[in-house]
Amino acid sequence: MNLLEKLDTAAAARKAQLPTGLSAFGIPIEEIYSPTEARIGERRILLLGTNNYLGLSFAPECREAAHEAIDTEGTGTTGSRMANGNYSGHRALEMEFAEFYQCRSCIVFTTGYQANLGTISGLIGAGDVALIDGDSHASIYDGCILSGADIIRFRHNDMVDLEKRLRRLGDRSKNTLIIAEGIYSMLGDQAPLAEIINLKKTYNSTLLLDEAHSLGVLGETGQGLAEKTKLSSEVDFITGTFSKSLCGIGGYCVSNHPQLDQLRYVSHPYIFTASPSPATIAATRAALRLVRNGSKLREQLWRNAQQLYSHLKMVGYQVGPEPGPVVATILDNPQQALALWNGLLENNIYVNLILPPAAPEGKSLVRCSVNAAHTTEQIKHVCQTFSMLHASIIQ
Amino acid sequence: MVEMSQEEILHLLCQRLASFTNTEVEITPETNLITQLAIDSIKLLNLIMELEDNFDISIPLNALTDVLTVRDLANLIYKIKSDSK
């Protein structure tokens, strides 16, 4: 089979999963009206599949900051942080992130994907070990592959399994980077951080926590799971993204370890790419201030999440293990998931469809992401639609 | 687990694969895991976790790049077990 025939085979498998109807992947959004509404085709659609957790995508403070940055600094930096792309805004944002997390330092990356790629591949290398949760995001897997370290998975959120794997490593556990996530994107559940920290201390390992989905969502000031559990000082490295609660694009790593700054000289995903645009940096700085002072937004977000999660559970849908902004409905097969996804879209609700092999355990997911800008009426409409579709889809 | 020879590991692996894949295909040392047993990337990750527990070892995912057949996998398990003594 040649290179192009391999792609034909993959395309045939995809078509077999999604034989008819509107493609669920890469659906064209024609117009965006607000953090919760858009036009798809000719329909006005309720957006319930974005990562816009605090609903800040149209925040006037962020838009104004972005406009001003374009006017004063131009549209792009045209270079790497290591060369001509190291503007005062990048350095200011790093200082603000470090101060936000009360950490020694921060490195800003061009995307959240690159934050994991660059941090992981800078921290570990051949001969070291990456011990990662089985449900880790692709950026974590790819960062580990790029590093050349041995990659070992532990069963999702299973601390007995994590300890077993640490024990088997023997002396190598001190050269091991354990990687977990604040909130997991598939099922919306949180890592058992206190237990992970106990194990990393027992085995002299290092811990990286990815707060991509938990930034803005958990903790008094929105730092994430480490703040919520009051364990921030015990986590060695925290990574995250601008592209969810902060409504931009970019990523970061914060740490109290002075060695973090050395990553700037060894991390290819940091060095060999253009730095974030001035508008992105300016909007993100404004968004970070809103996140930090966003306790009312977090309260609304959690009310919405609880309302949807409780309703789906009551109706009889199988949902993720705990309530949160990511509310996953777990279906037995792709046909059920596609029928539910289509049914929701016909009722003007957009959610995410996740099919094997992307979904855990061979299941399929219809994943909702609620945000603080959703009104109680909007969530009620979603609940009613899920109720209406239940009998015809779940036999 | 007591010390095992390469052939004992191969035999045990064939048994585990038979129950894991639930296949009609006769599993021999030369059986290709992907083309003959239809083990896709996700199934392979789950299989590896089961084998790690069966043999009380850790099998790095990056060590699987050269594994095509049942014998390749048995050899890898034997090597990891030997190295961990």
Tab-separated table of C-alpha atoms in Angstrom:
chain	number	residue	atom	x	y	z
A	1	MET	CA	0.000	0.000	0.000
A	2	ASN	CA	1.543	3.338	-0.987
A	3	LEU	CA	1.313	6.592	0.966
A	4	LEU	CA	-1.808	7.900	-0.754
A	5	GLU	CA	-3.610	4.534	-0.600
A	6	LYS	CA	-3.123	4.556	3.171
A	7	LEU	CA	-5.019	7.849	3.313
A	8	ASP	CA	-7.755	6.365	1.099
A	9	THR	CA	-8.149	3.517	3.597
A	10	ALA	CA	-8.460	5.972	6.478
A	11	ALA	CA	-11.013	8.004	4.499
A	12	ALA	CA	-13.091	4.887	3.808
A	13	ALA	CA	-13.126	4.016	7.517
A	14	ARG	CA	-14.261	7.550	8.365
A	15	LYS	CA	-17.038	7.449	5.757
A	16	ALA	CA	-18.214	4.095	7.128
A	17	GLN	CA	-18.593	5.697	10.566
A	18	LEU	CA	-20.415	8.758	9.216
A	19	PRO	CA	-22.281	7.564	6.105
A	20	THR	CA	-24.805	10.350	5.670
A	21	GLY	CA	-25.763	13.821	6.680
A	22	LEU	CA	-23.843	16.858	7.736
A	23	SER	CA	-20.256	16.075	8.628
A	24	ALA	CA	-19.802	16.298	12.376
A	25	PHE	CA	-16.137	17.128	12.043
A	26	GLY	CA	-15.120	20.592	10.965
A	27	ILE	CA	-18.686	21.806	10.648
A	28	PRO	CA	-18.659	25.261	8.988
A	29	ILE	CA	-19.727	28.096	11.285
A	30	GLU	CA	-20.830	30.975	9.064
A	31	GLU	CA	-21.286	33.736	11.652
A	32	ILE	CA	-20.649	34.063	15.379
A	33	TYR	CA	-23.185	36.214	17.208
A	34	SER	CA	-22.095	35.859	20.829
A	35	PRO	CA	-20.346	33.416	23.201
A	36	THR	CA	-23.430	31.197	22.987
A	37	GLU	CA	-24.925	31.658	19.507
A	38	ALA	CA	-23.805	31.269	15.887
A	39	ARG	CA	-25.146	30.549	12.402
A	40	ILE	CA	-24.584	27.137	10.868
A	41	GLY	CA	-26.083	26.959	7.369
A	42	GLU	CA	-29.293	28.970	7.652
A	43	ARG	CA	-29.921	28.138	11.306
A	44	ARG	CA	-29.288	30.152	14.429
A	45	ILE	CA	-27.580	27.626	16.687
A	46	LEU	CA	-26.969	27.431	20.424
A	47	LEU	CA	-23.262	26.748	20.950
A	48	LEU	CA	-22.804	23.994	23.519
A	49	GLY	CA	-19.512	22.608	22.268
A	50	THR	CA	-16.945	25.357	22.765
A	51	ASN	CA	-14.229	25.722	25.409
A	52	ASN	CA	-15.266	29.299	26.115
A	53	TYR	CA	-15.878	28.417	29.784
A	54	LEU	CA	-16.263	31.912	31.205
A	55	GLY	CA	-17.932	33.280	28.068
A	56	LEU	CA	-15.230	35.923	27.517
A	57	SER	CA	-14.825	35.619	23.724
A	58	PHE	CA	-16.544	38.993	23.175
A	59	ALA	CA	-15.367	40.730	26.363
A	60	PRO	CA	-14.953	44.449	25.517
A	61	GLU	CA	-11.731	44.709	27.563
A	62	CYS	CA	-10.071	41.964	25.489
A	63	ARG	CA	-11.308	43.284	22.141
A	64	GLU	CA	-10.112	46.798	22.913
A	65	ALA	CA	-6.697	45.543	24.022
A	66	ALA	CA	-6.337	43.500	20.820
A	67	HIS	CA	-7.337	46.436	18.618
A	68	GLU	CA	-4.864	48.723	20.329
A	69	ALA	CA	-2.047	46.185	20.013
A	70	ILE	CA	-2.644	45.799	16.279
A	71	ASP	CA	-2.599	49.572	15.854
A	72	THR	CA	0.600	50.069	17.838
A	73	GLU	CA	2.589	46.839	17.241
A	74	GLY	CA	1.251	45.424	13.981
A	75	THR	CA	-0.399	42.140	13.086
A	76	GLY	CA	2.445	39.684	13.696
A	77	THR	CA	5.926	39.403	15.169
A	78	THR	CA	7.396	37.522	12.165
A	79	GLY	CA	9.936	35.787	14.345
A	80	SER	CA	10.812	33.536	17.263
A	81	ARG	CA	11.167	34.626	20.885
A	82	MET	CA	14.856	33.687	20.451
A	83	ALA	CA	15.260	36.189	17.633
A	84	ASN	CA	13.193	39.264	16.736
A	85	GLY	CA	9.859	38.106	18.266
A	86	ASN	CA	10.489	38.842	21.945
A	87	TYR	CA	8.275	41.891	22.602
A	88	SER	CA	7.625	43.625	25.898
A	89	GLY	CA	4.081	42.203	25.890
A	90	HIS	CA	5.360	38.611	25.879
A	91	ARG	CA	7.610	39.335	28.838
A	92	ALA	CA	4.859	41.192	30.689
A	93	LEU	CA	2.409	38.312	30.201
A	94	GLU	CA	4.995	35.868	31.537
A	95	MET	CA	5.465	38.011	34.627
A	96	GLU	CA	1.693	38.267	35.103
A	97	PHE	CA	1.246	34.496	34.827
A	98	ALA	CA	4.107	33.917	37.291
A	99	GLU	CA	2.525	36.385	39.706
A	100	PHE	CA	-0.946	34.856	39.201
A	101	TYR	CA	0.385	31.408	40.128
A	102	GLN	CA	2.791	32.840	42.743
A	103	CYS	CA	5.573	31.030	40.911
A	104	ARG	CA	9.155	31.956	40.199
A	105	SER	CA	8.799	32.047	36.438
A	106	CYS	CA	6.715	31.396	33.363
A	107	ILE	CA	7.350	30.647	29.701
A	108	VAL	CA	4.746	31.578	27.106
A	109	PHE	CA	4.416	29.345	24.041
A	110	THR	CA	2.688	30.026	20.729
A	111	THR	CA	-0.042	27.404	21.264
A	112	GLY	CA	-1.241	25.246	24.140
A	113	TYR	CA	-0.231	22.189	22.132
A	114	GLN	CA	3.315	23.554	21.929
A	115	ALA	CA	3.335	24.332	25.666
A	116	ASN	CA	3.042	20.615	26.392
A	117	LEU	CA	5.263	19.621	23.496
A	118	GLY	CA	7.973	22.094	24.492
A	119	THR	CA	7.822	21.590	28.242
A	120	ILE	CA	7.733	17.803	28.199
A	121	SER	CA	10.395	17.381	25.518
A	122	GLY	CA	12.590	19.908	27.352
A	123	LEU	CA	12.261	18.207	30.735
A	124	ILE	CA	12.803	14.567	29.800
A	125	GLY	CA	14.883	12.742	27.228
A	126	ALA	CA	16.238	9.350	26.267
A	127	GLY	CA	16.667	7.180	29.358
A	128	ASP	CA	14.030	9.086	31.362
A	129	VAL	CA	10.430	7.992	31.845
A	130	ALA	CA	7.105	9.707	31.124
A	131	LEU	CA	4.385	8.153	33.292
A	132	ILE	CA	1.128	9.456	31.883
A	133	ASP	CA	-2.568	9.026	32.558
A	134	GLY	CA	-4.164	6.806	29.900
A	135	ASP	CA	-6.689	9.526	28.997
A	136	SER	CA	-4.019	12.172	28.367
A	137	HIS	CA	-4.469	14.731	25.603
A	138	ALA	CA	-2.649	14.153	22.304
A	139	SER	CA	-0.281	17.051	23.038
A	140	ILE	CA	1.012	15.094	26.043
A	141	TYR	CA	1.504	11.913	24.029
A	142	ASP	CA	3.226	13.874	21.259
A	143	GLY	CA	5.464	15.732	23.721
A	144	CYS	CA	6.535	12.406	25.206
A	145	ILE	CA	7.249	10.950	21.757
A	146	LEU	CA	9.304	14.020	20.846
A	147	SER	CA	11.306	13.682	24.076
A	148	GLY	CA	12.602	10.178	23.305
A	149	ALA	CA	11.844	9.090	26.894
A	150	ASP	CA	10.178	5.760	27.693
A	151	ILE	CA	6.405	6.293	27.709
A	152	ILE	CA	4.369	4.294	30.227
A	153	ARG	CA	0.627	4.767	30.768
A	154	PHE	CA	-1.324	4.249	33.962
A	155	ARG	CA	-5.055	3.534	33.994
A	156	HIS	CA	-7.097	6.715	34.032
A	157	ASN	CA	-7.211	8.247	37.538
A	158	ASP	CA	-6.299	4.845	39.052
A	159	MET	CA	-3.840	5.462	41.892
A	160	VAL	CA	-3.272	1.773	42.641
A	161	ASP	CA	-2.208	1.388	39.025
A	162	LEU	CA	0.038	4.462	39.181
A	163	GLU	CA	1.810	3.159	42.291
A	164	LYS	CA	2.286	-0.264	40.713
A	165	ARG	CA	4.009	1.332	37.744
A	166	LEU	CA	6.170	3.587	39.924
A	167	ARG	CA	7.233	0.572	41.996
A	168	ARG	CA	8.217	-1.379	38.890
A	169	LEU	CA	10.489	1.466	37.786
A	170	GLY	CA	12.779	1.011	40.801
A	171	ASP	CA	15.562	3.607	40.776
A	172	ARG	CA	14.277	5.037	37.502
A	173	SER	CA	11.337	6.612	39.355
A	174	LYS	CA	13.569	9.583	40.248
A	175	ASN	CA	13.988	10.262	36.521
A	176	THR	CA	10.257	10.001	35.949
A	177	LEU	CA	7.863	12.773	34.976
A	178	ILE	CA	4.302	11.966	36.072
A	179	ILE	CA	1.751	13.818	33.928
A	180	ALA	CA	-1.892	14.428	34.845
A	181	GLU	CA	-4.603	16.908	33.893
A	182	GLY	CA	-6.720	19.177	36.107
A	183	ILE	CA	-9.888	18.348	34.173
A	184	TYR	CA	-9.867	15.636	31.519
A	185	SER	CA	-11.380	16.781	28.250
A	186	MET	CA	-13.239	13.607	27.360
A	187	LEU	CA	-15.274	12.844	30.490
A	188	GLY	CA	-14.814	16.106	32.379
A	189	ASP	CA	-13.489	14.446	35.527
A	190	GLN	CA	-10.685	15.779	37.738
A	191	ALA	CA	-7.363	14.163	38.683
A	192	PRO	CA	-6.975	12.886	42.293
A	193	LEU	CA	-4.196	15.410	42.823
A	194	ALA	CA	-3.487	14.825	46.533
A	195	GLU	CA	-2.905	11.117	45.952
A	196	ILE	CA	-0.730	11.765	42.898
A	197	ILE	CA	1.409	14.180	44.915
A	198	ASN	CA	1.802	11.637	47.735
A	199	LEU	CA	3.035	9.066	45.229
A	200	LYS	CA	5.393	11.460	43.463
A	201	LYS	CA	6.953	12.323	46.839
A	202	THR	CA	7.239	8.687	47.904
A	203	TYR	CA	8.998	7.762	44.677
A	204	ASN	CA	11.024	11.002	44.249
A	205	SER	CA	9.454	11.740	40.888
A	206	THR	CA	8.487	15.029	39.242
A	207	LEU	CA	4.916	16.129	38.482
A	208	LEU	CA	3.548	18.097	35.554
A	209	LEU	CA	-0.113	19.129	35.775
A	210	ASP	CA	-1.906	20.329	32.641
A	211	GLU	CA	-4.583	22.843	33.679
A	212	ALA	CA	-5.830	23.481	30.120
A	213	HIS	CA	-9.493	22.785	30.926
A	214	SER	CA	-9.366	23.800	34.597
A	215	LEU	CA	-7.861	27.301	34.212
A	216	GLY	CA	-10.599	29.792	34.973
A	217	VAL	CA	-12.885	26.998	36.111
A	218	LEU	CA	-11.461	25.677	39.401
A	219	GLY	CA	-10.012	27.481	42.425
A	220	GLU	CA	-10.865	30.768	44.086
A	221	THR	CA	-8.996	32.854	41.507
A	222	GLY	CA	-9.357	30.354	38.683
A	223	GLN	CA	-5.820	28.951	38.703
A	224	GLY	CA	-7.164	25.428	38.380
A	225	LEU	CA	-7.178	22.149	40.274
A	226	ALA	CA	-3.927	22.843	42.147
A	227	GLU	CA	-5.446	25.991	43.651
A	228	LYS	CA	-8.765	24.312	44.397
A	229	THR	CA	-6.999	21.557	46.337
A	230	LYS	CA	-4.513	24.025	47.923
A	231	LEU	CA	-1.618	22.007	46.529
A	232	SER	CA	-0.077	24.511	44.118
A	233	SER	CA	3.305	24.505	45.869
A	234	GLU	CA	3.556	20.718	45.529
A	235	VAL	CA	3.204	20.647	41.734
A	236	ASP	CA	6.540	20.965	39.916
A	237	PHE	CA	5.303	22.275	36.574
A	238	ILE	CA	1.897	23.575	35.498
A	239	THR	CA	1.028	23.970	31.828
A	240	GLY	CA	-2.071	25.494	30.309
A	241	THR	CA	-3.598	27.138	27.295
A	242	PHE	CA	-4.966	30.536	26.289
A	243	SER	CA	-7.502	28.929	23.969
A	244	LYS	CA	-10.192	27.954	26.459
A	245	SER	CA	-11.162	30.259	29.348
A	246	LEU	CA	-8.833	32.998	28.058
A	247	CYS	CA	-10.380	32.909	24.542
A	248	GLY	CA	-7.103	33.411	22.661
A	249	ILE	CA	-4.464	31.080	21.322
A	250	GLY	CA	-1.199	30.252	23.045
A	251	GLY	CA	0.077	28.344	26.051
A	252	TYR	CA	2.267	28.590	29.133
A	253	CYS	CA	4.293	26.716	31.692
A	254	VAL	CA	4.852	28.021	35.232
A	255	SER	CA	7.175	26.628	37.896
A	256	ASN	CA	9.153	27.445	40.991
A	257	HIS	CA	12.100	25.430	39.691
A	258	PRO	CA	14.795	27.832	38.448
A	259	GLN	CA	15.604	25.308	35.705
A	260	LEU	CA	12.386	26.245	33.899
A	261	ASP	CA	14.124	29.132	32.118
A	262	GLN	CA	16.646	26.718	30.638
A	263	LEU	CA	13.826	25.316	28.490
A	264	ARG	CA	14.075	28.454	26.376
A	265	TYR	CA	17.412	27.144	25.074
A	266	VAL	CA	16.565	23.461	24.575
A	267	SER	CA	12.886	23.345	23.630
A	268	HIS	CA	12.381	23.232	19.866
A	269	PRO	CA	8.623	23.970	20.035
A	270	TYR	CA	9.557	27.213	21.836
A	271	ILE	CA	12.532	28.164	19.675
A	272	PHE	CA	11.552	27.208	16.150
A	273	THR	CA	8.248	29.001	15.759
A	274	ALA	CA	7.023	32.574	15.568
A	275	SER	CA	5.957	34.109	18.865
A	276	PRO	CA	2.268	34.905	19.555
A	277	SER	CA	0.929	37.986	17.784
A	278	PRO	CA	0.686	41.296	19.697
A	279	ALA	CA	-3.129	41.171	19.547
A	280	THR	CA	-3.170	37.687	21.054
A	281	ILE	CA	-0.865	38.711	23.873
A	282	ALA	CA	-2.787	41.909	24.638
A	283	ALA	CA	-6.184	40.148	24.641
A	284	THR	CA	-4.811	37.350	26.812
A	285	ARG	CA	-3.413	39.807	29.361
A	286	ALA	CA	-6.844	41.431	29.606
A	287	ALA	CA	-8.576	38.046	29.808
A	288	LEU	CA	-6.244	36.882	32.593
A	289	ARG	CA	-7.339	39.857	34.692
A	290	LEU	CA	-10.995	38.968	34.065
A	291	VAL	CA	-10.389	35.315	34.946
A	292	ARG	CA	-8.655	36.259	38.145
A	293	ASN	CA	-11.557	38.452	39.229
A	294	GLY	CA	-14.171	36.144	37.725
A	295	SER	CA	-15.603	34.446	40.798
A	296	LYS	CA	-19.163	35.424	39.793
A	297	LEU	CA	-18.609	33.972	36.315
A	298	ARG	CA	-17.323	30.747	37.896
A	299	GLU	CA	-20.392	30.551	40.103
A	300	GLN	CA	-22.676	30.902	37.062
A	301	LEU	CA	-20.616	28.368	35.119
A	302	TRP	CA	-20.937	25.782	37.876
A	303	ARG	CA	-24.682	26.416	38.255
A	304	ASN	CA	-25.108	25.754	34.527
A	305	ALA	CA	-22.890	22.670	34.658
A	306	GLN	CA	-24.742	21.229	37.627
A	307	GLN	CA	-28.137	21.907	36.020
A	308	LEU	CA	-27.251	20.056	32.805
A	309	TYR	CA	-25.334	17.196	34.440
A	310	SER	CA	-28.093	16.475	36.977
A	311	HIS	CA	-30.785	16.568	34.308
A	312	LEU	CA	-29.013	14.189	31.922
A	313	LYS	CA	-28.380	11.779	34.763
A	314	MET	CA	-32.003	11.965	35.894
A	315	VAL	CA	-33.306	11.307	32.370
A	316	GLY	CA	-31.160	8.174	32.196
A	317	TYR	CA	-28.195	9.121	30.069
A	318	GLN	CA	-24.839	7.663	31.040
A	319	VAL	CA	-22.677	10.657	31.948
A	320	GLY	CA	-19.103	11.237	33.174
A	321	PRO	CA	-18.139	10.493	36.788
A	322	GLU	CA	-18.620	14.002	38.169
A	323	PRO	CA	-20.284	17.289	37.223
A	324	GLY	CA	-18.215	19.985	35.530
A	325	PRO	CA	-18.194	22.311	32.540
A	326	VAL	CA	-17.498	19.324	30.277
A	327	VAL	CA	-20.649	17.193	30.391
A	328	ALA	CA	-20.096	14.008	28.405
A	329	THR	CA	-22.941	11.699	27.392
A	330	ILE	CA	-21.511	8.211	26.908
A	331	LEU	CA	-23.086	6.098	24.155
A	332	ASP	CA	-22.498	2.422	23.380
A	333	ASN	CA	-21.848	2.830	19.661
A	334	PRO	CA	-21.134	5.468	16.996
A	335	GLN	CA	-24.628	5.127	15.468
A	336	GLN	CA	-26.320	6.151	18.726
A	337	ALA	CA	-23.898	9.018	19.177
A	338	LEU	CA	-24.409	10.256	15.628
A	339	ALA	CA	-28.202	10.038	16.007
A	340	LEU	CA	-28.075	12.069	19.216
A	341	TRP	CA	-25.673	14.608	17.704
A	342	ASN	CA	-27.935	14.989	14.635
A	343	GLY	CA	-31.052	15.225	16.797
A	344	LEU	CA	-29.523	18.033	18.832
A	345	LEU	CA	-28.414	19.901	15.715
A	346	GLU	CA	-31.902	19.576	14.195
A	347	ASN	CA	-33.086	21.289	17.361
A	348	ASN	CA	-30.487	24.024	16.855
A	349	ILE	CA	-27.953	22.858	19.432
A	350	TYR	CA	-24.299	22.308	18.519
A	351	VAL	CA	-22.262	19.866	20.629
A	352	ASN	CA	-19.094	17.817	20.004
A	353	LEU	CA	-19.223	14.286	18.625
A	354	ILE	CA	-16.368	12.002	19.611
A	355	LEU	CA	-16.078	8.550	18.083
A	356	PRO	CA	-13.612	5.664	18.537
A	357	PRO	CA	-10.645	5.641	18.656
A	358	ALA	CA	-10.710	9.188	20.105
A	359	ALA	CA	-13.193	8.290	22.874
A	360	PRO	CA	-12.066	6.177	25.848
A	361	GLU	CA	-12.898	2.469	26.240
A	362	GLY	CA	-14.254	2.066	22.716
A	363	LYS	CA	-17.344	4.139	23.575
A	364	SER	CA	-18.693	7.156	21.708
A	365	LEU	CA	-19.331	10.538	23.274
A	366	VAL	CA	-21.671	13.425	22.725
A	367	ARG	CA	-19.841	16.083	24.668
A	368	CYS	CA	-21.409	19.311	25.871
A	369	SER	CA	-19.362	22.221	27.176
A	370	VAL	CA	-21.353	24.737	29.168
A	371	ASN	CA	-20.174	28.258	29.842
A	372	ALA	CA	-20.934	31.149	32.151
A	373	ALA	CA	-22.721	33.081	29.390
A	374	HIS	CA	-25.388	30.406	28.873
A	375	THR	CA	-28.665	31.581	30.332
A	376	THR	CA	-30.833	29.391	32.519
A	377	GLU	CA	-33.381	29.372	29.666
A	378	GLN	CA	-30.786	28.131	27.185
A	379	ILE	CA	-29.738	25.296	29.496
A	380	LYS	CA	-33.415	24.467	30.062
A	381	HIS	CA	-33.935	24.199	26.284
A	382	VAL	CA	-30.940	21.857	26.053
A	383	CYS	CA	-32.314	19.704	28.895
A	384	GLN	CA	-35.735	19.479	27.248
A	385	THR	CA	-34.199	18.481	23.917
A	386	PHE	CA	-32.076	15.746	25.516
A	387	SER	CA	-35.212	14.455	27.283
A	388	MET	CA	-37.184	14.420	24.018
A	389	LEU	CA	-34.435	12.504	22.180
A	390	HIS	CA	-33.771	9.940	24.907
A	391	ALA	CA	-36.505	7.419	24.116
A	392	SER	CA	-35.756	7.272	20.394
A	393	ILE	CA	-31.986	6.913	20.825
A	394	ILE	CA	-31.352	4.908	24.001
A	395	GLN	CA	-33.123	1.559	23.721
B	1	MET	CA	6.048	-14.426	38.947
B	2	VAL	CA	8.671	-17.173	38.675
B	3	GLU	CA	11.433	-16.912	36.085
B	4	MET	CA	10.205	-17.815	32.603
B	5	SER	CA	11.943	-18.918	29.444
B	6	GLN	CA	11.399	-17.202	26.108
B	7	GLU	CA	9.276	-20.153	24.916
B	8	GLU	CA	7.124	-20.096	28.057
B	9	ILE	CA	6.475	-16.384	27.550
B	10	LEU	CA	5.554	-17.039	23.926
B	11	HIS	CA	3.123	-19.792	24.922
B	12	LEU	CA	1.485	-17.656	27.618
B	13	LEU	CA	1.270	-14.696	25.250
B	14	CYS	CA	-0.542	-16.785	22.613
B	15	GLN	CA	-3.086	-17.804	25.274
B	16	ARG	CA	-3.618	-14.210	26.409
B	17	LEU	CA	-4.008	-12.985	22.846
B	18	ALA	CA	-6.607	-15.658	22.113
B	19	SER	CA	-8.786	-14.477	24.996
B	20	PHE	CA	-8.081	-10.781	24.339
B	21	THR	CA	-8.923	-10.819	20.626
B	22	ASN	CA	-11.638	-13.496	20.744
B	23	THR	CA	-10.622	-14.513	17.221
B	24	GLU	CA	-11.061	-17.609	15.077
B	25	VAL	CA	-7.556	-17.084	13.665
B	26	GLU	CA	-5.017	-19.604	14.920
B	27	ILE	CA	-2.403	-17.660	16.846
B	28	THR	CA	1.166	-18.703	16.090
B	29	PRO	CA	4.481	-16.977	16.829
B	30	GLU	CA	4.476	-15.519	13.324
B	31	THR	CA	0.923	-14.129	13.482
B	32	ASN	CA	0.903	-10.410	12.663
B	33	LEU	CA	-0.783	-8.460	15.458
B	34	ILE	CA	-2.231	-5.770	13.226
B	35	THR	CA	-3.050	-7.392	9.885
B	36	GLN	CA	-4.135	-10.825	11.178
B	37	LEU	CA	-5.492	-10.101	14.651
B	38	ALA	CA	-6.874	-6.658	13.744
B	39	ILE	CA	-5.426	-5.059	16.888
B	40	ASP	CA	-5.739	-1.312	16.303
B	41	SER	CA	-3.775	1.337	18.191
B	42	ILE	CA	-6.270	1.661	21.058
B	43	LYS	CA	-6.662	-2.101	21.492
B	44	LEU	CA	-2.882	-2.384	21.502
B	45	LEU	CA	-2.616	0.157	24.346
B	46	ASN	CA	-5.146	-1.835	26.390
B	47	LEU	CA	-3.408	-5.112	25.569
B	48	ILE	CA	-0.092	-3.691	26.741
B	49	MET	CA	-1.599	-2.701	30.100
B	50	GLU	CA	-2.933	-6.246	30.571
B	51	LEU	CA	0.416	-7.779	29.640
B	52	GLU	CA	2.242	-5.425	32.015
B	53	ASP	CA	0.101	-6.769	34.846
B	54	ASN	CA	0.413	-10.395	33.705
B	55	PHE	CA	4.205	-10.231	33.578
B	56	ASP	CA	4.714	-7.558	36.270
B	57	ILE	CA	6.765	-5.333	33.969
B	58	SER	CA	6.418	-1.938	32.302
B	59	ILE	CA	6.422	-1.955	28.506
B	60	PRO	CA	7.244	1.510	27.144
B	61	LEU	CA	5.027	2.478	24.218
B	62	ASN	CA	8.083	3.590	22.252
B	63	ALA	CA	9.497	0.040	22.479
B	64	LEU	CA	6.572	-1.206	20.383
B	65	THR	CA	7.642	0.427	17.143
B	66	ASP	CA	9.520	-2.694	16.002
B	67	VAL	CA	6.844	-5.146	17.153
B	68	LEU	CA	4.906	-6.763	14.303
B	69	THR	CA	4.378	-10.391	15.263
B	70	VAL	CA	3.496	-12.325	18.382
B	71	ARG	CA	7.124	-13.516	18.532
B	72	ASP	CA	8.387	-9.903	18.410
B	73	LEU	CA	6.182	-9.048	21.377
B	74	ALA	CA	7.274	-12.143	23.310
B	75	ASN	CA	10.926	-11.270	22.672
B	76	LEU	CA	10.349	-7.740	23.938
B	77	ILE	CA	8.664	-9.012	27.109
B	78	TYR	CA	11.531	-11.464	27.681
B	79	LYS	CA	14.111	-8.698	27.216
B	80	ILE	CA	12.336	-6.329	29.628
B	81	LYS	CA	11.970	-9.095	32.214
B	82	SER	CA	15.644	-10.030	31.866
B	83	ASP	CA	16.793	-6.400	32.114
B	84	SER	CA	14.728	-5.816	35.252
B	85	LYS	CA	16.382	-8.641	37.247
